[in-house]
Coordinates of N, CA and C in Angstrom, one line a residue:
X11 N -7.5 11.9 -240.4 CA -7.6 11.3 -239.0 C -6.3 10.8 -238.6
X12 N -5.9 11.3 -237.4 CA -4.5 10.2 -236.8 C -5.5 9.8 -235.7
X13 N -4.3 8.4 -235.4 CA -4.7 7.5 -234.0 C -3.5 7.9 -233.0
X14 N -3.9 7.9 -232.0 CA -2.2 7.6 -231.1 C -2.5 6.3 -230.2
X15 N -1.5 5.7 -229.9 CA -1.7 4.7 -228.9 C -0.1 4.7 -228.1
X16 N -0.6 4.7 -226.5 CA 0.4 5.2 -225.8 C 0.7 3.7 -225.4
X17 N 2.1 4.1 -224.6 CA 2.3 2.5 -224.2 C 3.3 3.2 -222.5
X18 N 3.5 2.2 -221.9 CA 4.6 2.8 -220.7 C 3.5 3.0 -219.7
X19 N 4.0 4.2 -218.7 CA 3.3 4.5 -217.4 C 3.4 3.0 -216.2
X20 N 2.8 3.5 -215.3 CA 2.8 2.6 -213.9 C 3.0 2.8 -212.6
X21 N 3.9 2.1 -211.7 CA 4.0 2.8 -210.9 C 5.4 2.8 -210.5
X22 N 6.3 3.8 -209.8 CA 7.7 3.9 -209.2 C 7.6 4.8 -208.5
X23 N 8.6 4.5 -207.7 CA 8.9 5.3 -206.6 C 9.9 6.2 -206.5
X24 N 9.8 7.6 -205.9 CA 10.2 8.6 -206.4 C 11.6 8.5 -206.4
X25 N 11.9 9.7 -207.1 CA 13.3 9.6 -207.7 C 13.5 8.6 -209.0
X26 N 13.1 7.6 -209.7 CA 12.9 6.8 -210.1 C 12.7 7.0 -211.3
X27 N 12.7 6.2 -212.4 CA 12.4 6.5 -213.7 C 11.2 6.1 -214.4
X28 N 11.0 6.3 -215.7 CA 9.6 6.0 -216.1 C 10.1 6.1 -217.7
X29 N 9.3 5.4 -218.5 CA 8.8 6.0 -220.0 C 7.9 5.5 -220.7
X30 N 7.5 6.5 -221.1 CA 6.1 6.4 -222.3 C 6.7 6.5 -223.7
X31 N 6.0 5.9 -224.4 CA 5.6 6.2 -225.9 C 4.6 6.7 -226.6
X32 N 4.8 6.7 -228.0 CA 2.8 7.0 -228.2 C 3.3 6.8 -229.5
X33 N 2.9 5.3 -230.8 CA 2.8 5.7 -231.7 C 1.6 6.2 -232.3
X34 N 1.8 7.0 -233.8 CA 0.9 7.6 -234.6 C 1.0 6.9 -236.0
X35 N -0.5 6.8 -236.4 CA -1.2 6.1 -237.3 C -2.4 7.2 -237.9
X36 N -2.2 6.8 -239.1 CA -3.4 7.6 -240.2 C -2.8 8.5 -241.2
X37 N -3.4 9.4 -241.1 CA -2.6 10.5 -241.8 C -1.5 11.7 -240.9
X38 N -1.0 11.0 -241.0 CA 0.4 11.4 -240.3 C 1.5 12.2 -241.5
X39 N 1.3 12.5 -242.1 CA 2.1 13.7 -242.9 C 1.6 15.2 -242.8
X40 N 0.4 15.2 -241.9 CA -0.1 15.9 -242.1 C 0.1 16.7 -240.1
X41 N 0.8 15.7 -239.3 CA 1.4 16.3 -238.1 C 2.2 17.5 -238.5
X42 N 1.5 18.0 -237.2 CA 2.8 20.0 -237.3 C 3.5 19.3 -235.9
X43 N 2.8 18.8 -234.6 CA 3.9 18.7 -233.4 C 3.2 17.1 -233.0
X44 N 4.2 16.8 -231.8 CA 3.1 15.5 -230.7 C 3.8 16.2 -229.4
X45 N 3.4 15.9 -228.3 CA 3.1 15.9 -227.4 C 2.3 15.6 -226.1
X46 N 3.3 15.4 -224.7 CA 2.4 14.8 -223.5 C 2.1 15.9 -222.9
X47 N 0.7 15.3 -222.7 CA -0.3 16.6 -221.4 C -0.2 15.7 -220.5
X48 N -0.8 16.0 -218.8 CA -1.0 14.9 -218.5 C -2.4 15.9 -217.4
X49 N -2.7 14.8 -216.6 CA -3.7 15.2 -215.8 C -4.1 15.0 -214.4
X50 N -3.5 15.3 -213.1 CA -3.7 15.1 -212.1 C -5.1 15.2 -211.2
X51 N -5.5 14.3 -210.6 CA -7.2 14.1 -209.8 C -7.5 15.3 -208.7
X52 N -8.0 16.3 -210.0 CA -8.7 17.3 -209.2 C -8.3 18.7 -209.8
X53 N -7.4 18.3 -210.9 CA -6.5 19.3 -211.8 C -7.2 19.5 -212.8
X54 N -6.6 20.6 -214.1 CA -6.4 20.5 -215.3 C -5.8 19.9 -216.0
X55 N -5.8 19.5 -217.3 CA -4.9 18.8 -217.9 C -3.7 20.0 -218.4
X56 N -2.6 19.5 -218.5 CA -1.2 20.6 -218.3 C 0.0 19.9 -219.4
X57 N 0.4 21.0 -220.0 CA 1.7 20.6 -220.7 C 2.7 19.9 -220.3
X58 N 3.4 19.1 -220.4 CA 4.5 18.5 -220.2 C 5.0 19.0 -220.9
X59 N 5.6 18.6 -222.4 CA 6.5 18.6 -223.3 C 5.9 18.6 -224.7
X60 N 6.4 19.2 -225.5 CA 6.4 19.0 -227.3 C 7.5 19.2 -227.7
X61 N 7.2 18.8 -229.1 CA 8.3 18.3 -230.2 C 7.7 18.4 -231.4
X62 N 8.3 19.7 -231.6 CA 7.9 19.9 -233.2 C 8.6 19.1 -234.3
X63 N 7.9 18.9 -235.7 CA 8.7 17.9 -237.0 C 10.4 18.3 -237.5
X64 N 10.5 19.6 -236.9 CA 11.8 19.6 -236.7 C 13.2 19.5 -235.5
X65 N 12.2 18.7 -234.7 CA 12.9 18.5 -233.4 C 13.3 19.5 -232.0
X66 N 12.6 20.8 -232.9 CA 12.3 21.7 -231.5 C 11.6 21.4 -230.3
X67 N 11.9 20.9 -229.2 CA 11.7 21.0 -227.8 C 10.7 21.9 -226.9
X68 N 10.1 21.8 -226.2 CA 9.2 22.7 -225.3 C 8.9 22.4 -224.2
X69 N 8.9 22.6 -223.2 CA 9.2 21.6 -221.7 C 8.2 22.7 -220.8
X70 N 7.5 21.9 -219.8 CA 6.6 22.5 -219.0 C 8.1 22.8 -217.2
X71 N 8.1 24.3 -216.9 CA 9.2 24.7 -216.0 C 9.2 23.5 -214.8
X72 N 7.8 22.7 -214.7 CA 8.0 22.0 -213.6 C 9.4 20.7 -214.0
X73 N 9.2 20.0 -215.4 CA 9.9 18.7 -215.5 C 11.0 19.4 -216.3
X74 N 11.4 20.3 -216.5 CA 13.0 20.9 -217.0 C 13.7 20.2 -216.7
X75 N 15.2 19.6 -217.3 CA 16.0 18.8 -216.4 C 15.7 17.5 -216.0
X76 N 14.2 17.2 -216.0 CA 14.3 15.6 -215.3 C 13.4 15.1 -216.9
X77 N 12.4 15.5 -217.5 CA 11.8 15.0 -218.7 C 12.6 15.1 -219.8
X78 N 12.7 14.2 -221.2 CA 12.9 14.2 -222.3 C 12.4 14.0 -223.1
X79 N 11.6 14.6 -224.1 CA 11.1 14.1 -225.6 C 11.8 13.9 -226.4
X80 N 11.6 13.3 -227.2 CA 12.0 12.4 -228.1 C 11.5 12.1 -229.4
X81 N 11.5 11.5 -230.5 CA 10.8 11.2 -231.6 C 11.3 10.5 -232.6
X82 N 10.9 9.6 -233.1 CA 11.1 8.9 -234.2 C 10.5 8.5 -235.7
X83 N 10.8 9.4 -236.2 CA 10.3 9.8 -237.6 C 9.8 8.7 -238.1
X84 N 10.7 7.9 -238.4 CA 10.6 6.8 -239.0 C 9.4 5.9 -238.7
X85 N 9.2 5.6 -237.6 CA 8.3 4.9 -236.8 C 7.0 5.8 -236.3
X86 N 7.0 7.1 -236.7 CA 6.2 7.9 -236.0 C 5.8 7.7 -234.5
X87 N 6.3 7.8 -234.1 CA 6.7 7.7 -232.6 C 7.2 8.5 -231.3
X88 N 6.4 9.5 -230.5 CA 7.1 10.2 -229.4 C 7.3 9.5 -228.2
X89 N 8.1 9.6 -227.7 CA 8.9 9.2 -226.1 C 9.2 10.4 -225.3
X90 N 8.9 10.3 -224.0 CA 9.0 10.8 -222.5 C 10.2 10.1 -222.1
X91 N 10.7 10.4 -221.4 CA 11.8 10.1 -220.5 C 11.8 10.3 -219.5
X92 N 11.2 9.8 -218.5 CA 11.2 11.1 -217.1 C 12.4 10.3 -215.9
X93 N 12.8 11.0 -215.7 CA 13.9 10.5 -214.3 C 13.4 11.7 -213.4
X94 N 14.0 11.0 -212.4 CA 14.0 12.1 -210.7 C 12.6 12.3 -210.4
X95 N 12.0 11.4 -210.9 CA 10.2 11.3 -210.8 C 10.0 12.0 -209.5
X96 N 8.8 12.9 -209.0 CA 8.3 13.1 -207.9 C 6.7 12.5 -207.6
X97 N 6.3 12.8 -206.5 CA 5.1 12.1 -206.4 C 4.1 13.4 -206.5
X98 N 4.5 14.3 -206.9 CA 3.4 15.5 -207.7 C 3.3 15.0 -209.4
X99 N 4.2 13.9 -209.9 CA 4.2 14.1 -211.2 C 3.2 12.5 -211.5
X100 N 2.1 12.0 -210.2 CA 1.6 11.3 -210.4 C 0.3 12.2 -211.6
X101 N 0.0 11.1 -212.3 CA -1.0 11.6 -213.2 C -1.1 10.6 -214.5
X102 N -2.6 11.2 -214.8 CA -3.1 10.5 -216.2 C -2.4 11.0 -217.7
X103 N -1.0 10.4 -218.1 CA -0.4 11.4 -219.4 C -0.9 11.1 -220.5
X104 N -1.3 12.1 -221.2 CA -2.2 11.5 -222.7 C -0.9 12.4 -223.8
X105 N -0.8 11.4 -224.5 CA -0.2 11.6 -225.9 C -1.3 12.7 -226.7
X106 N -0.6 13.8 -227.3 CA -1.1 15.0 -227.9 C -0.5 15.1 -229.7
X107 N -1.3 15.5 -230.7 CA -1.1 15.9 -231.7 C -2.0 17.0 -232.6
X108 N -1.4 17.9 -233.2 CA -2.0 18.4 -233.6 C -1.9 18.0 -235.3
X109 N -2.6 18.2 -236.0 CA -2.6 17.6 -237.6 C -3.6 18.4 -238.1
X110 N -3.4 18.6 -239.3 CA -4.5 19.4 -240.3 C -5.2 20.4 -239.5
X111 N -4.9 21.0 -238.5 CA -5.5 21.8 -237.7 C -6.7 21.4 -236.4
X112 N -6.3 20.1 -236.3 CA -7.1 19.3 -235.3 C -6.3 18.9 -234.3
X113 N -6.7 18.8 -233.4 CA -6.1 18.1 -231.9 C -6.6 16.9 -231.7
X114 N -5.7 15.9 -231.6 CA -6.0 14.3 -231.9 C -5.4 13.7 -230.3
X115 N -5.9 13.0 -229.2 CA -5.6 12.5 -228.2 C -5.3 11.2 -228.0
X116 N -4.3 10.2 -227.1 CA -4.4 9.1 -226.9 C -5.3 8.9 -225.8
X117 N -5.4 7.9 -225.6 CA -6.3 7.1 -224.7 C -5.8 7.5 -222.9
X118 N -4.7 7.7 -222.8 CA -4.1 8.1 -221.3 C -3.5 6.8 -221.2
X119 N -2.7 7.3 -220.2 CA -1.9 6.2 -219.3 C -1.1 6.9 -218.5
X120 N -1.4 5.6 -217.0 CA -1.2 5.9 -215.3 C 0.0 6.5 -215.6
X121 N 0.4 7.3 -214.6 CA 1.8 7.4 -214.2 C 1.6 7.7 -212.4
X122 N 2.1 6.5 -211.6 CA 1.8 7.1 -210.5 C 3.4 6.7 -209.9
X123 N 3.2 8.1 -209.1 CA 4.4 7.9 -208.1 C 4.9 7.6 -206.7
X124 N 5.0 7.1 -206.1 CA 4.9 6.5 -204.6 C 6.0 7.4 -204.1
X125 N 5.9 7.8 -202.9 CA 7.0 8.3 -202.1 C 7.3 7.5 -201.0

């Protein structure tokens, strides 16, 4: 079993910055990636970004250039970075992992953007 618990999100106004976290708890040696989905009201839930245990990158074409993942081994811990925020990138972002061959979710958190 992993836990994730996200932290960050809120509100700013566009162009603007933002960041999340998400640590992971449990059996955590047993992570292959983490990663943020997020989910806009009336949407699917959609890739943002991952970050595989060796620091490989994967970026959804919309946040190229304005998102960054991040990770911290040590702490088991992923980070978003988002700058140049728009107000399409309002949405519910849930911290993602996959482990032991299971998909493990955080709880969400706001990200809204005002124009």
């Amino acid at each position: 079993q992993v836990q994730l618990v996200e932290s960050g999100g809120g509100l700013v106004q566009a162009g603007g910055s933002l960041g999340l976290s998400c640590a992971a708890s449990g059996s955590i040696s047993s992570i292959m990636y983490m990663g943020w989905y997020r989910q806009a009201p009336g949407k699917q839930r959609e890739l943002v970004a991952i970050i595989t245990t060796d620091g490989t990158t994967n970026y959804a074409d919309s946040v190229k250039g304005r998102f960054t993942i991040s990770r911290d081994n040590a702490k088991n811990t992923v980070y978003l970075q988002m700058r140049s925020l728009k107000s399409e990138d309002t949405a519910v972002y849930y911290c993602n992992t996959l482990a032991s061959m299971r998909n493990y979710w955080g709880q969400g958190t706001q990200v809204t953007v005002s124009s």
